[in-house]
Structure formats: C-alpha cells, structure tokens
mmCIF file of C-alpha atoms in Angstrom:
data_model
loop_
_atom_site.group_PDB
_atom_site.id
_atom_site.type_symbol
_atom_site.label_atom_id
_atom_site.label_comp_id
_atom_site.label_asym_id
_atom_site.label_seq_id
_atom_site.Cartn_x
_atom_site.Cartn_y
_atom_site.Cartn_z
ATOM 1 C CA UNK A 506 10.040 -27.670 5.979
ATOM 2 C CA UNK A 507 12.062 -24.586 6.090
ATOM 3 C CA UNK A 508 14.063 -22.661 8.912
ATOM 4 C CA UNK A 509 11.410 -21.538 11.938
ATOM 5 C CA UNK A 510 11.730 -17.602 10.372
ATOM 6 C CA UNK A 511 11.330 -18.733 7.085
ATOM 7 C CA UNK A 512 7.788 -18.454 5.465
ATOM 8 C CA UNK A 513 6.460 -21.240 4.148
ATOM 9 C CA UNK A 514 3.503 -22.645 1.987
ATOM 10 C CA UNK A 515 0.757 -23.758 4.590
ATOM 11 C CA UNK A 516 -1.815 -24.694 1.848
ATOM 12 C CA UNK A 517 -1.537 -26.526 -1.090
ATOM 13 C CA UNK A 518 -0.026 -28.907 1.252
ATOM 14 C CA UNK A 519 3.703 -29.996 0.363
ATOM 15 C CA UNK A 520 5.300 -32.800 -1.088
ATOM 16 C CA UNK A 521 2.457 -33.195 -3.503
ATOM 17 C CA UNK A 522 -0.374 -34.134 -0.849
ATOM 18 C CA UNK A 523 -4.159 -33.394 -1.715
ATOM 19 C CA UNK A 524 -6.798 -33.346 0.233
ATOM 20 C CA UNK A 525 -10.075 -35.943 -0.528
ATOM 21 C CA UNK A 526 -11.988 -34.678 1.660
ATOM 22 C CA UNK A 527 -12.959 -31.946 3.924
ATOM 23 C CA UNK A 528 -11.812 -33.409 6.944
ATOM 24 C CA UNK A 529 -8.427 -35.420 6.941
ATOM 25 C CA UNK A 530 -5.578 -36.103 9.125
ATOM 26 C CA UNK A 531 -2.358 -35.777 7.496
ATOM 27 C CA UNK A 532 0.815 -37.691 8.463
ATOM 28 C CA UNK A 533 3.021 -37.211 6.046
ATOM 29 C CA UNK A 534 4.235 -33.699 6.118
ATOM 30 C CA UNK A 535 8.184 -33.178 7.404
ATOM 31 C CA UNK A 536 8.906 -31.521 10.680
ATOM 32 C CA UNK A 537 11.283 -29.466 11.978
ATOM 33 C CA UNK A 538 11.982 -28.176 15.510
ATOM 34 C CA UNK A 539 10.028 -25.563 15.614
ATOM 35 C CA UNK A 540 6.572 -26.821 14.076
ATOM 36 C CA UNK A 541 4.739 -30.182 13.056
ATOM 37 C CA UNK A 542 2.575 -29.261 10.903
ATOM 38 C CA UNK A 543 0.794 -33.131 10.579
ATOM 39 C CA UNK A 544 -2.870 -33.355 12.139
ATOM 40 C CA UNK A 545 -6.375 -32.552 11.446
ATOM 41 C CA UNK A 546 -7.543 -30.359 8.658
ATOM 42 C CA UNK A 547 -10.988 -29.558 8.936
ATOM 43 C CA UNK A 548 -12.232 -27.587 5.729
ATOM 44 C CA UNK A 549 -15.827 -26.217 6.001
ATOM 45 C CA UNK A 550 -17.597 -23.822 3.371
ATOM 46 C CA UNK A 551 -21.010 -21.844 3.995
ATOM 47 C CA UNK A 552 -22.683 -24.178 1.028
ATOM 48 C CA UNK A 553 -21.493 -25.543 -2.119
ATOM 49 C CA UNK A 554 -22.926 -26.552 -5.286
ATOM 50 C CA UNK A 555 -22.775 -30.468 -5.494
ATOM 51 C CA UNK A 556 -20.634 -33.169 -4.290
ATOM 52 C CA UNK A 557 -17.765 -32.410 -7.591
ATOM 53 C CA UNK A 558 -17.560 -29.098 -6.377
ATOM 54 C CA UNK A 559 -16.728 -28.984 -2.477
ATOM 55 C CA UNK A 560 -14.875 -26.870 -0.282
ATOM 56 C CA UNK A 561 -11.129 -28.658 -0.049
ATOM 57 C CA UNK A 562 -10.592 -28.463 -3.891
ATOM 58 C CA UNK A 563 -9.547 -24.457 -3.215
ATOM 59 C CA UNK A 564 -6.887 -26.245 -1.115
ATOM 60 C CA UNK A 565 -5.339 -28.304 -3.425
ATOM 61 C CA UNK A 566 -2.445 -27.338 -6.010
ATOM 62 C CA UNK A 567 -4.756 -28.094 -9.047
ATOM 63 C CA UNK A 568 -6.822 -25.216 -10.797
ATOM 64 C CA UNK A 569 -9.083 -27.371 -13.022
ATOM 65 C CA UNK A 570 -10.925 -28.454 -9.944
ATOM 66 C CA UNK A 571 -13.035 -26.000 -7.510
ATOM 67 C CA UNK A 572 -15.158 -24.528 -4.722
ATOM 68 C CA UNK A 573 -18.049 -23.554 -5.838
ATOM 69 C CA UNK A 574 -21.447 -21.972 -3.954
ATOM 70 C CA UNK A 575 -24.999 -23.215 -4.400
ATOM 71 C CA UNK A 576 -27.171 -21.046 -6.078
ATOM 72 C CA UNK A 577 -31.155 -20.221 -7.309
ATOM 73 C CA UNK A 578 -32.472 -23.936 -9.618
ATOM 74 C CA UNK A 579 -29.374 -25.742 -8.464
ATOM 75 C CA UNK A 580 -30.481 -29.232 -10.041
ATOM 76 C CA UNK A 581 -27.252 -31.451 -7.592
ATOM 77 C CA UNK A 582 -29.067 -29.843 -4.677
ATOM 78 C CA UNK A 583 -29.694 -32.497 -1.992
ATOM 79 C CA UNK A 584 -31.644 -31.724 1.203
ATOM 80 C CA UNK A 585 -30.515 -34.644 2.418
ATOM 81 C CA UNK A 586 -26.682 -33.702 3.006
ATOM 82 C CA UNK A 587 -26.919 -30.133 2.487
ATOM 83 C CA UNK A 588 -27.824 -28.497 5.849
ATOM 84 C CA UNK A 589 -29.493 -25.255 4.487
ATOM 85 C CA UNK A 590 -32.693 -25.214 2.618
ATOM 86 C CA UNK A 591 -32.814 -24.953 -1.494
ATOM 87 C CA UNK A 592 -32.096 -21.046 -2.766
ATOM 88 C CA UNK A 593 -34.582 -18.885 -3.351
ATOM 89 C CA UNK A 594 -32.581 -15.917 -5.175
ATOM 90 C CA UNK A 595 -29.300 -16.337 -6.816
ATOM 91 C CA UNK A 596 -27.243 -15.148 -3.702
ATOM 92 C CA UNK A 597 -25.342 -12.350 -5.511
ATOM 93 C CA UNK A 598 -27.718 -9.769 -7.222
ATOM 94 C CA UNK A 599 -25.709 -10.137 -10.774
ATOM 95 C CA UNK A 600 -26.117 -6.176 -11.347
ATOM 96 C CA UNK A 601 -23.339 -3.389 -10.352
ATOM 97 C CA UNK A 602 -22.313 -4.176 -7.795
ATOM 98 C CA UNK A 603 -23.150 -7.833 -7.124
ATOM 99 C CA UNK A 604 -23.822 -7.528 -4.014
ATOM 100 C CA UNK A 605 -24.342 -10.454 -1.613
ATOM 101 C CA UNK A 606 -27.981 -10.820 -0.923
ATOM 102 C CA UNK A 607 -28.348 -14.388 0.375
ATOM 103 C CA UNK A 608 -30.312 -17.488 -0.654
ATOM 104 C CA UNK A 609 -33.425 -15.758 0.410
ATOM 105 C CA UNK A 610 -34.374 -16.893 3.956
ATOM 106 C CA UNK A 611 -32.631 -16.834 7.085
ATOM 107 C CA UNK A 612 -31.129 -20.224 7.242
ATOM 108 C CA UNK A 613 -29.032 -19.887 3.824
ATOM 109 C CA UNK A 614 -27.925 -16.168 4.306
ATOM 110 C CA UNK A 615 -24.800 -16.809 5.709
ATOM 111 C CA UNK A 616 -23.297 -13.936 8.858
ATOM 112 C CA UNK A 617 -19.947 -13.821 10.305
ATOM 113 C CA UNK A 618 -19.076 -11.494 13.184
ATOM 114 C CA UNK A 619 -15.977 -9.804 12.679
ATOM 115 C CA UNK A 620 -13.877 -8.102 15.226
ATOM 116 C CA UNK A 621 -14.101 -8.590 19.219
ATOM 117 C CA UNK A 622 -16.161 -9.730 21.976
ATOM 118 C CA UNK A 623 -16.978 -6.534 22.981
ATOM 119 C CA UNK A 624 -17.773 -4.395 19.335
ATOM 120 C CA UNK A 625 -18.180 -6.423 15.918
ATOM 121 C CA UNK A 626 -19.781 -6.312 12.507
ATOM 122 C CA UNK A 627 -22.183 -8.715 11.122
ATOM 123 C CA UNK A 628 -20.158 -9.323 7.388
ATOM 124 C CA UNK A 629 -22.601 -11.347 5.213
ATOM 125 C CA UNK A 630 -21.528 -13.565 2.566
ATOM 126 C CA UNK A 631 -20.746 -16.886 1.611
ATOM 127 C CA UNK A 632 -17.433 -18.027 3.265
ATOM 128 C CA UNK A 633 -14.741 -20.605 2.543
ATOM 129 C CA UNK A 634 -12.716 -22.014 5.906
ATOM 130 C CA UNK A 635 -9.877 -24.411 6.993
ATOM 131 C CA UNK A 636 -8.527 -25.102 10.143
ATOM 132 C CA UNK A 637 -5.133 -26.262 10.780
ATOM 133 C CA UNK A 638 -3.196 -29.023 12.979
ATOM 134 C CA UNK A 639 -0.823 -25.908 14.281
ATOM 135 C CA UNK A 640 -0.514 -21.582 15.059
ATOM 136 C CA UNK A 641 0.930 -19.420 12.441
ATOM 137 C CA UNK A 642 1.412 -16.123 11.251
ATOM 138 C CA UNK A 643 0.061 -15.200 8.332
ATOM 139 C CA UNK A 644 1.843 -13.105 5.739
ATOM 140 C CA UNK A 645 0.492 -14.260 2.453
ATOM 141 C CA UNK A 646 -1.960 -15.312 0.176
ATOM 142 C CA UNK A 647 -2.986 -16.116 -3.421
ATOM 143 C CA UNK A 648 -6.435 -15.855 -4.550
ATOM 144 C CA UNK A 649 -7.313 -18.290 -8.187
ATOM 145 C CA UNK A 650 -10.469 -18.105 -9.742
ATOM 146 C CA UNK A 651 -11.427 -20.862 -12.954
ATOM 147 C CA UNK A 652 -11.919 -19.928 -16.253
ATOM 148 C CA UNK A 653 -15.869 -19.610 -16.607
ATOM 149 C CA UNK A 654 -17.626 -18.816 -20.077
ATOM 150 C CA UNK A 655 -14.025 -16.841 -21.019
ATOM 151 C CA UNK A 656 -15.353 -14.067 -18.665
ATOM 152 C CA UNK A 657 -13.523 -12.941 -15.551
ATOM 153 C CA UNK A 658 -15.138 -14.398 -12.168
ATOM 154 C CA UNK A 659 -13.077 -12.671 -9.348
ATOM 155 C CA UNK A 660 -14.597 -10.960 -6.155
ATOM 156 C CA UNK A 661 -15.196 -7.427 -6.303
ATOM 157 C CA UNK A 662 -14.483 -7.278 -2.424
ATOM 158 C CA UNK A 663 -13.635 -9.880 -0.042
ATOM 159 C CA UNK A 664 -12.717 -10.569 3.417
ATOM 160 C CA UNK A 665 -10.062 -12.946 5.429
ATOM 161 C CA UNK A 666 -10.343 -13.308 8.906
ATOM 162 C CA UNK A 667 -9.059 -15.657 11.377
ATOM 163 C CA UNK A 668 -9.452 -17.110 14.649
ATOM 164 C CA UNK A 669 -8.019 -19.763 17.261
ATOM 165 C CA UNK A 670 -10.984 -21.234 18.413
ATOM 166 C CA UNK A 671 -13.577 -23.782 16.227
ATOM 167 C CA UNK A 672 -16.212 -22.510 14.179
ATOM 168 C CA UNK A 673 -19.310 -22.128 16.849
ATOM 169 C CA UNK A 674 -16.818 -18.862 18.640
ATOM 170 C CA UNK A 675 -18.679 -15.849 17.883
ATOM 171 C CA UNK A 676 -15.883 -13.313 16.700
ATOM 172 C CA UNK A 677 -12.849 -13.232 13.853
ATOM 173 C CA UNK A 678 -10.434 -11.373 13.456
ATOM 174 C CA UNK A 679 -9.813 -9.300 10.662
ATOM 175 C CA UNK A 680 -6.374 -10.157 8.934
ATOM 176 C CA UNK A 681 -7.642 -8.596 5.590
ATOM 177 C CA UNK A 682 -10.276 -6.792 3.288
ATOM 178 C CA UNK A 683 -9.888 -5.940 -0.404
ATOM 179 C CA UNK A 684 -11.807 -4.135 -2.767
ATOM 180 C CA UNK A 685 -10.284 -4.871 -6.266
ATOM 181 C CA UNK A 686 -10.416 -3.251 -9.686
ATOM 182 C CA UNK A 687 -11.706 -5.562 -12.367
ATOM 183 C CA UNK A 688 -9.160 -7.334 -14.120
ATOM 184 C CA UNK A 689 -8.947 -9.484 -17.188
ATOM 185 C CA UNK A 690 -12.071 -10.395 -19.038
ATOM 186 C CA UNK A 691 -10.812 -13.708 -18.908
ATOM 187 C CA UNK A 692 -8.683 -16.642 -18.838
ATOM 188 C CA UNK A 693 -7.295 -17.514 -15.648
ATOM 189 C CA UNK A 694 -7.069 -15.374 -12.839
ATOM 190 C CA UNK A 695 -4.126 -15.347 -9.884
ATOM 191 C CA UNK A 696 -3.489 -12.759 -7.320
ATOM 192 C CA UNK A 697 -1.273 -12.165 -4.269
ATOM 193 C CA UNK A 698 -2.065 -10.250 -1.324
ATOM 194 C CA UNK A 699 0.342 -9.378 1.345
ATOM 195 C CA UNK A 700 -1.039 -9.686 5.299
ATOM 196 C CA UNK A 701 0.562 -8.249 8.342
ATOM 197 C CA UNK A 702 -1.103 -10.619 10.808
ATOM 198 C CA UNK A 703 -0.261 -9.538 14.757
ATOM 199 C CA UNK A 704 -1.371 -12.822 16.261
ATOM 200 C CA UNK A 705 -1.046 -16.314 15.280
ATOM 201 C CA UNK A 706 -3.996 -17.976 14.026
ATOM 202 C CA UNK A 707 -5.006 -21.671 13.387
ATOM 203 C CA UNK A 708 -8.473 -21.547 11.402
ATOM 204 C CA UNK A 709 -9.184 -19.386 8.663
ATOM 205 C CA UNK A 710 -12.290 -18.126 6.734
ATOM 206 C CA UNK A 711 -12.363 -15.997 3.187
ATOM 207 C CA UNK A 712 -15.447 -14.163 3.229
ATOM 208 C CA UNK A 713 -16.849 -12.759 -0.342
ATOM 209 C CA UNK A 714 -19.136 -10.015 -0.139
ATOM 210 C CA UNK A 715 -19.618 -8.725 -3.789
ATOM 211 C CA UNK A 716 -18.926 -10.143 -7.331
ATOM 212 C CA UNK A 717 -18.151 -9.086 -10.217
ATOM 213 C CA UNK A 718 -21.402 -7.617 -12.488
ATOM 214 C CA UNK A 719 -23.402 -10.833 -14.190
ATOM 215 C CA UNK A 720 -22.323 -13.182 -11.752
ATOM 216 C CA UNK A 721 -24.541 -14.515 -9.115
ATOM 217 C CA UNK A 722 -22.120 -17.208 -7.323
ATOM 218 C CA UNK A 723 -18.651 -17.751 -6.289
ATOM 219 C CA UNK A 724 -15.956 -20.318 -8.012
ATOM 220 C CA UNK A 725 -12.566 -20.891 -6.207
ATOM 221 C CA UNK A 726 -10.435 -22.404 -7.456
ATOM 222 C CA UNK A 727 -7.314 -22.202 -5.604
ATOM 223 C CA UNK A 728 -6.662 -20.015 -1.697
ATOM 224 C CA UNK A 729 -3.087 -20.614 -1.034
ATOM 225 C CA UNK A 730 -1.459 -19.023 2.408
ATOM 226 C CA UNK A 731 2.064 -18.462 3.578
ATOM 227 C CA UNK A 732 3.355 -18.132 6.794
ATOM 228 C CA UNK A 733 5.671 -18.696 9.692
ATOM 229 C CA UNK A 734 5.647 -20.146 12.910
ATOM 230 C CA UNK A 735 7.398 -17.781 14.894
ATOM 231 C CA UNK A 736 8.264 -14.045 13.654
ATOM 232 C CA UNK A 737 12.149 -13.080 12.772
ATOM 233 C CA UNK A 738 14.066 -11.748 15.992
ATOM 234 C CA UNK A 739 17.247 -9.884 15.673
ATOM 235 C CA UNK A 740 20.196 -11.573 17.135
ATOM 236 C CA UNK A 741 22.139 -9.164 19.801
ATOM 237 C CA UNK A 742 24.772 -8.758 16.814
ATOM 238 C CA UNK A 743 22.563 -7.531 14.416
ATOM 239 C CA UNK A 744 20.833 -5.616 16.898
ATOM 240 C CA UNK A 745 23.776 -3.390 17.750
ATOM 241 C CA UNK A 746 24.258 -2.961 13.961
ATOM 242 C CA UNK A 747 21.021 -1.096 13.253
ATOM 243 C CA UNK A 748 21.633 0.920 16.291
ATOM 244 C CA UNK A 749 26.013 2.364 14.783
ATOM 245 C CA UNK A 750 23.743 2.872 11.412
ATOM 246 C CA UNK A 751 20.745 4.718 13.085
ATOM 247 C CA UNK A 752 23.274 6.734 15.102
ATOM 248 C CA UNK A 753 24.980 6.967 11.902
ATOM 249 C CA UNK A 754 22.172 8.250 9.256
ATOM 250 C CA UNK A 755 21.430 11.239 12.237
ATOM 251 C CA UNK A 756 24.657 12.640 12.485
ATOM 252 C CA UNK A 757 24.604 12.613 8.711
ATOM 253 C CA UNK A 758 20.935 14.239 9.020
ATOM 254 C CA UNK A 759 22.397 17.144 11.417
ATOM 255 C CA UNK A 760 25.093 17.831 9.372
ATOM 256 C CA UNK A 761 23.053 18.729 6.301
ATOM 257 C CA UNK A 762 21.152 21.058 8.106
ATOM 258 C CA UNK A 763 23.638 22.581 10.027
ATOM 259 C CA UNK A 764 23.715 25.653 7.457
ATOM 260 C CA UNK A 765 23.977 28.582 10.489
ATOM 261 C CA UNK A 766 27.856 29.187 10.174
ATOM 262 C CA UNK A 767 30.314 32.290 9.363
ATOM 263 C CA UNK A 768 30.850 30.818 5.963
ATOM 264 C CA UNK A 769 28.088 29.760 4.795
ATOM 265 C CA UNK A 770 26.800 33.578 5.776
ATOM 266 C CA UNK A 771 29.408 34.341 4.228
ATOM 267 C CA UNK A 772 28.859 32.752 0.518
ATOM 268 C CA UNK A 773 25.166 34.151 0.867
ATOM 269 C CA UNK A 774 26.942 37.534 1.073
ATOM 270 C CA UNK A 775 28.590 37.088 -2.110
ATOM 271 C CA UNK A 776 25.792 38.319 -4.064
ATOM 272 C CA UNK A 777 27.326 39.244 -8.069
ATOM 273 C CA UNK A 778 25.920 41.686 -10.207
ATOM 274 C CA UNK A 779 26.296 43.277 -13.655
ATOM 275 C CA UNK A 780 27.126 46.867 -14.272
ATOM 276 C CA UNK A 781 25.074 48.471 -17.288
ATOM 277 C CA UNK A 782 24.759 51.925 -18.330
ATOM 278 C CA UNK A 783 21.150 53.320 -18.286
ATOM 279 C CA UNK A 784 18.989 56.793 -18.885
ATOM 280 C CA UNK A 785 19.994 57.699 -15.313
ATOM 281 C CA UNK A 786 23.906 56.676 -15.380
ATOM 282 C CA UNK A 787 25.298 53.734 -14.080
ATOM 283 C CA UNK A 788 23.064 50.635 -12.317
ATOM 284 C CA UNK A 789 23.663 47.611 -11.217
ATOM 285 C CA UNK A 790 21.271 44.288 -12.366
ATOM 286 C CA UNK A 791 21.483 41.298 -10.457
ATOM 287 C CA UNK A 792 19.195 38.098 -11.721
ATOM 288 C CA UNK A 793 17.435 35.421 -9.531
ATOM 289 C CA UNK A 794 16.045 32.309 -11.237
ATOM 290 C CA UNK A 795 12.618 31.187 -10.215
ATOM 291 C CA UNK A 796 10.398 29.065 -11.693
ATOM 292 C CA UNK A 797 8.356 31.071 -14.371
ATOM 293 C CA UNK A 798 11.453 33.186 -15.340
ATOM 294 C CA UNK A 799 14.349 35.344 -14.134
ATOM 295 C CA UNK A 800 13.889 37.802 -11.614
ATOM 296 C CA UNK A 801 15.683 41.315 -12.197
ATOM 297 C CA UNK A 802 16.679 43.199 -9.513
ATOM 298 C CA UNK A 803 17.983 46.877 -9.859
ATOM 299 C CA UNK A 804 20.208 48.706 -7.831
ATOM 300 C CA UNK A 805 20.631 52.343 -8.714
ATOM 301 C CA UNK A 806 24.214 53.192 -8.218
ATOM 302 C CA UNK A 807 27.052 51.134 -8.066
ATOM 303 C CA UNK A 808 27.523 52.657 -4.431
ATOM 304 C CA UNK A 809 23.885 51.141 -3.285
ATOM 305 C CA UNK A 810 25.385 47.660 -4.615
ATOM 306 C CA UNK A 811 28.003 45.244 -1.633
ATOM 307 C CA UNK A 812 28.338 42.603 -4.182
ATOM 308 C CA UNK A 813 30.366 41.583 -6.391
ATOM 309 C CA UNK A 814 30.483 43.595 -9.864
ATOM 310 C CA UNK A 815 31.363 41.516 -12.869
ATOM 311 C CA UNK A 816 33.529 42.835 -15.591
ATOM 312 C CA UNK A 817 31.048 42.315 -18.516
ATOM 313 C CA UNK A 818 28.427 45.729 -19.025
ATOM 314 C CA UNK A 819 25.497 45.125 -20.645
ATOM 315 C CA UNK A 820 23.333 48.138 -22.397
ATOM 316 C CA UNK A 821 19.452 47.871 -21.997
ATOM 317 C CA UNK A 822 19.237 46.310 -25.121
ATOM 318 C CA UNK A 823 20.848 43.255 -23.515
ATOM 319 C CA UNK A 824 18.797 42.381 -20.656
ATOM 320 C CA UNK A 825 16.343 39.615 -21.639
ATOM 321 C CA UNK A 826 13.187 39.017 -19.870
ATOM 322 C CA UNK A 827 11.748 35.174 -19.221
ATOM 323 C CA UNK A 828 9.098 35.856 -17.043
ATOM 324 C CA UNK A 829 6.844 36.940 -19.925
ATOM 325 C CA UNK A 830 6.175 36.144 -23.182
ATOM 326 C CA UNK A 831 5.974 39.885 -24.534
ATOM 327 C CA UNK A 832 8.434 42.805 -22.766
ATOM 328 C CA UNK A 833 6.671 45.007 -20.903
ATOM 329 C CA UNK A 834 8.418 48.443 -20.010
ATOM 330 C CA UNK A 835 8.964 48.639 -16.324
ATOM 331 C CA UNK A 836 9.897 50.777 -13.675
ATOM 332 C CA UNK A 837 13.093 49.445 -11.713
ATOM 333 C CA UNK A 838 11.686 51.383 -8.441
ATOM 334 C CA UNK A 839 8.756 49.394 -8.578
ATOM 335 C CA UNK A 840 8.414 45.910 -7.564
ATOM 336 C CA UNK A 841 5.636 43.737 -8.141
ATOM 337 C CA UNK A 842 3.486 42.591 -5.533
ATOM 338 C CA UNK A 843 3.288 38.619 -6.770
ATOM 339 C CA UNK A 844 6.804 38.703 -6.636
ATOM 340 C CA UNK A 845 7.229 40.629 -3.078
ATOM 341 C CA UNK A 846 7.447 37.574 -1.206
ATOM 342 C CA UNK A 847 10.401 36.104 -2.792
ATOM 343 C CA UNK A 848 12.252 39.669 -3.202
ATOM 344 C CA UNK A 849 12.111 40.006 0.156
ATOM 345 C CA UNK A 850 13.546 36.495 1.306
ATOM 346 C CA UNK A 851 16.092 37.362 -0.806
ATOM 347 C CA UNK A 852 17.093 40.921 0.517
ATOM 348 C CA UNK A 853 16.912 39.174 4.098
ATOM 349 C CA UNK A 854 19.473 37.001 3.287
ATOM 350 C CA UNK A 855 21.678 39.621 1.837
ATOM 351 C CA UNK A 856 21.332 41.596 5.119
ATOM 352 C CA UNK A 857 21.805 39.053 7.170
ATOM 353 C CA UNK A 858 25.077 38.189 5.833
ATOM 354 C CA UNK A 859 25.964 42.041 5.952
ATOM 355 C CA UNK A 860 25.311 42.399 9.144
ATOM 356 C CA UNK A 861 26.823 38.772 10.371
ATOM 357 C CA UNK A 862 30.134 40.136 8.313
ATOM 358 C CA UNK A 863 30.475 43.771 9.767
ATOM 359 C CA UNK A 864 30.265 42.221 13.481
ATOM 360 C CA UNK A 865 32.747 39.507 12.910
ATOM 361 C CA UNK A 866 35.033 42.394 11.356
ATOM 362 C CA UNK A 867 34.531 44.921 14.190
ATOM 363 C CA UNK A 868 35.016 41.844 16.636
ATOM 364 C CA UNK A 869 38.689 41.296 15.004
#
C-alpha cells in the first residue's frame, strides 16, 4: 500500500488476489496507517447471463473472463437462482442507438435513482456494483470490454455513481457520465476516465444505458478504480510558496500592462514616413501593416507631417499596394470607410502622443 496521498489501485485487488465469488472477505491485503483496506467485498450486478459469467470477474486482473447480462432465449437461465423472471426482449434495442429498453416487464427492467433525497432521476439500465471494506476518493477508472465476434462491444453511454450506504438506499451520487465515440471495430478494448469525486464513497455501481448498434447485451470484462484515502493537503511550507509565486506572476501581470508612461507616449509619437514627389509637389507616405495588406496613409505637405522623414524618396511608381490584387487609382484625400476604424485608432494615438509631448515641454 502506498503513502495516504498517493492513489492507489482499489480493484483488481493487489498482490495478485481474485475474487471467487461475489461476496468475500479478504485478509490478505497490506495496511498502512492511514487505511486497511481488508474486509467484505460484496459485488452485486442487475442480472447476468449464467453461473461462468458473473458479476466479480469485471473485478479481477484477467480479461479472458467476464460480466456478462442476461438476455432474450438465454438457454443457462435458471429461475431458480436468478431473482428476475426470463427476458422477454433483448434488453438493448440493437438499432442506432441501442438504447436500453429492459427485459420486458417490470421486474427485469432495472432503475437507479440518481442524485439526492430531495430531486433525482430514474437512470435505467443494467448496472454492475461493488462495495468495499473502507471510504475513498475516487479519481480513476478503466473500462475493458472482451473481444466478441472481432466487433467492438463498448457502451455508447454509461454512468458511475456512488454511495455510502447498502444497496436498498434510494439515491447515488453521480461521480460520472460518458457518452463515447465508437472506437475500434475490434480486438480488445481499454479506456481510462478521469473522476473528480467531492466525497468519499464505499459502494459503487456502473450503470450502461446504450450500446453500441447490433448489440443487445453488455460484456465486461474488466472495471478497475483508483483512488485515495484522504485528499493531498499542502504543508504550511509549501503553502507560503504558492502564495511569493502568486504574488509574484501579478506583479509580473501589472507590469506588462502598465503601458500609460511619458515614454512609451513617447515611442508612439515617433511615427516615420517617406518623402516622395507627386503631381501636387512634395507628400509624405507613411505605411501601416494589417492583415489583408499595407495601409497607405498620405500626408500632403511635409509641413502637415510631426514624424520622422526618412532619407530614401520614392516616385509613384514605387509605392506598391498589398491590399489588392489589381491597383486601383485612388484619391489620397479619400479614405475608405472599411478601413475608417483602424485609421482612426491610429491618428488617436499619434495625437495623443502630440499632445502628451507639447505639455511635458511647456511644463519644463
């Protein structure tokens, strides 16, 4: 047994111990201070198929062997030690989806109320249980199915729910519900499934509501769980640790966004252009890249323009346009309404930084 924080594996049992039966008390399991996990296991199942096929082989580490549910024409059944009359009806429908329908009268259409005392639902399907000796938290569990006719046998959708109490309480609580994809067509099929369980729980009950199209009965061949007896605490050390690196990461945070200062103003002021010599005289092009393109933006004298000039002039012919495939001849008065938006969160910086500048100046 591991360290009281550590998860362990609950079912399969360890050090190579299978269950027999479906009820068993188990004394060979190794303690530690925080848990004994040797007692009772009670392992119940809503019906099963024949006496080779019963509810505590899903709780063994051995995949040849299985659960699996009693069905329509099952020859092994036996009135006699079965408590539910003979199926009518296959109890999944087989089509899409394979929904659970039951056995076909009251008595062998299995119900299990999910949720609280007060408000629950009535979630029908056949079921596979086990209580434990001991409390845990649940964080874990793997789902095996047997290779059957080399086509894939895994539920559709599913429930696990748990309780403290025996079997006869009315409500369970729901730890998990899945809705899978199909999978492989076949072979052997093993999933995980990760649970964030709130409460510790000592019984618990997989509850399949749909199969898989064409097949009108579950086969399990293997539920394992993991969990832990008691959920990881911080010590006081590690404690004060997250709190320097929370502190930490905000004053990191605030820095990056502390972008309201004289110089940054003052680099968004430093707006460069290009001087090129046009029909009208001299103008001034500056260029903002967006997205679709460059942006041109035309100032009509070099007096107009509180940037920075770069040496370079370009003629007309030099200007080249990426926000279209084909030039179009424009006016450089005119600006174009799709791009107003952005022209004019740019000019606002510009003045902003102007004005910023001329008051720190006249304040000097």
């Amino acid at each position: 047994m591991t360290s009281s924080n550590t998860p362990f594996q609950i079912v399969p049992l360890q050090n190579e111990i299978d269950f027999e039966s479906n009820n068993e008390i188990i004394q060979e399991l190794p303690i530690n201070e925080q848990l004994d996990p040797n007692g009772s296991y009670i392992i119940r199942s809503s019906s099963y198929s024949d006496i080779n096929n019963m509810a505590y082989n899903a709780f063994n580490n051995d995949f040849t062997s299985m659960w699996e549910c009693n069905y329509k024409n099952n020859e092994s059944y036996d009135g006699m030690t079965m408590n539910y009359p003979a199926y009518k009806q296959s109890p999944y429908s087989k089509s899409f989806p394979s929904n659970y329908q039951g056995g076909g009268m009251d008595e062998n259409t299995f119900t299990t109320n999910v949720g609280s005392d007060e408000q629950y639902y009535e979630i029908k399907g056949e079921w596979l249980e086990i209580s434990l000796p001991y409390q845990v938290y649940l964080q874990e569990y793997y789902l095996a199915t047997p290779v059957f006719a080399n086509n894939n046998n895994f539920p559709r959708k599913f429930m696990l729910v748990g309780k403290n109490e025996d079997s006869t309480n009315e409500t369970w609580s729901l730890l998990d519900n899945q809705q899978t994809k199909d999978t492989a067509t076949n072979g052997q099929v093993f999933r995980n499934f990760h649970v964030n369980s709130p409460d510790k729980y000592s019984t618990f009950r997989l509850i399949i509501l749909q199969m898989p199209v064409g097949f009108d009965r579950v086969r399990i061949s293997m539920l394992k769980l993991i969990g832990t007896p008691l959920l990881y605490t911080l010590t006081d050390e590690e404690k004060e640790m997250k709190k320097q690196k929370l502190n930490q990461d905000k004053k990191v945070k605030n820095r990056k966004r502390n972008t309201n200062n004289m110089e940054g103003m003052d680099n968004c002021r430093q707006v460069k252009g290009m001087l090129r010599e046009s029909e009208n005289g001299p103008v001034v092009d500056t260029f903002v890249n967006l997205k679709r393109g460059v942006l041109t933006l035309t100032y009509p004298s070099i007096d107009s323009f509180n940037g920075i000039i770069e040496e370079h002039e370009m003629e007309d012919e030099d200007i080249v346009y990426t926000n279209s495939k084909e030039h179009k001849e424009t006016n450089p008065n005119i600006i174009d309404y799709n791009q107003l938006g952005m022209i004019t969160g740019f000019l606002a910086v510009i003045a902003g930084g102007l004005v910023i500048y001329k008051i720190t100046r006249n304040t000097k």
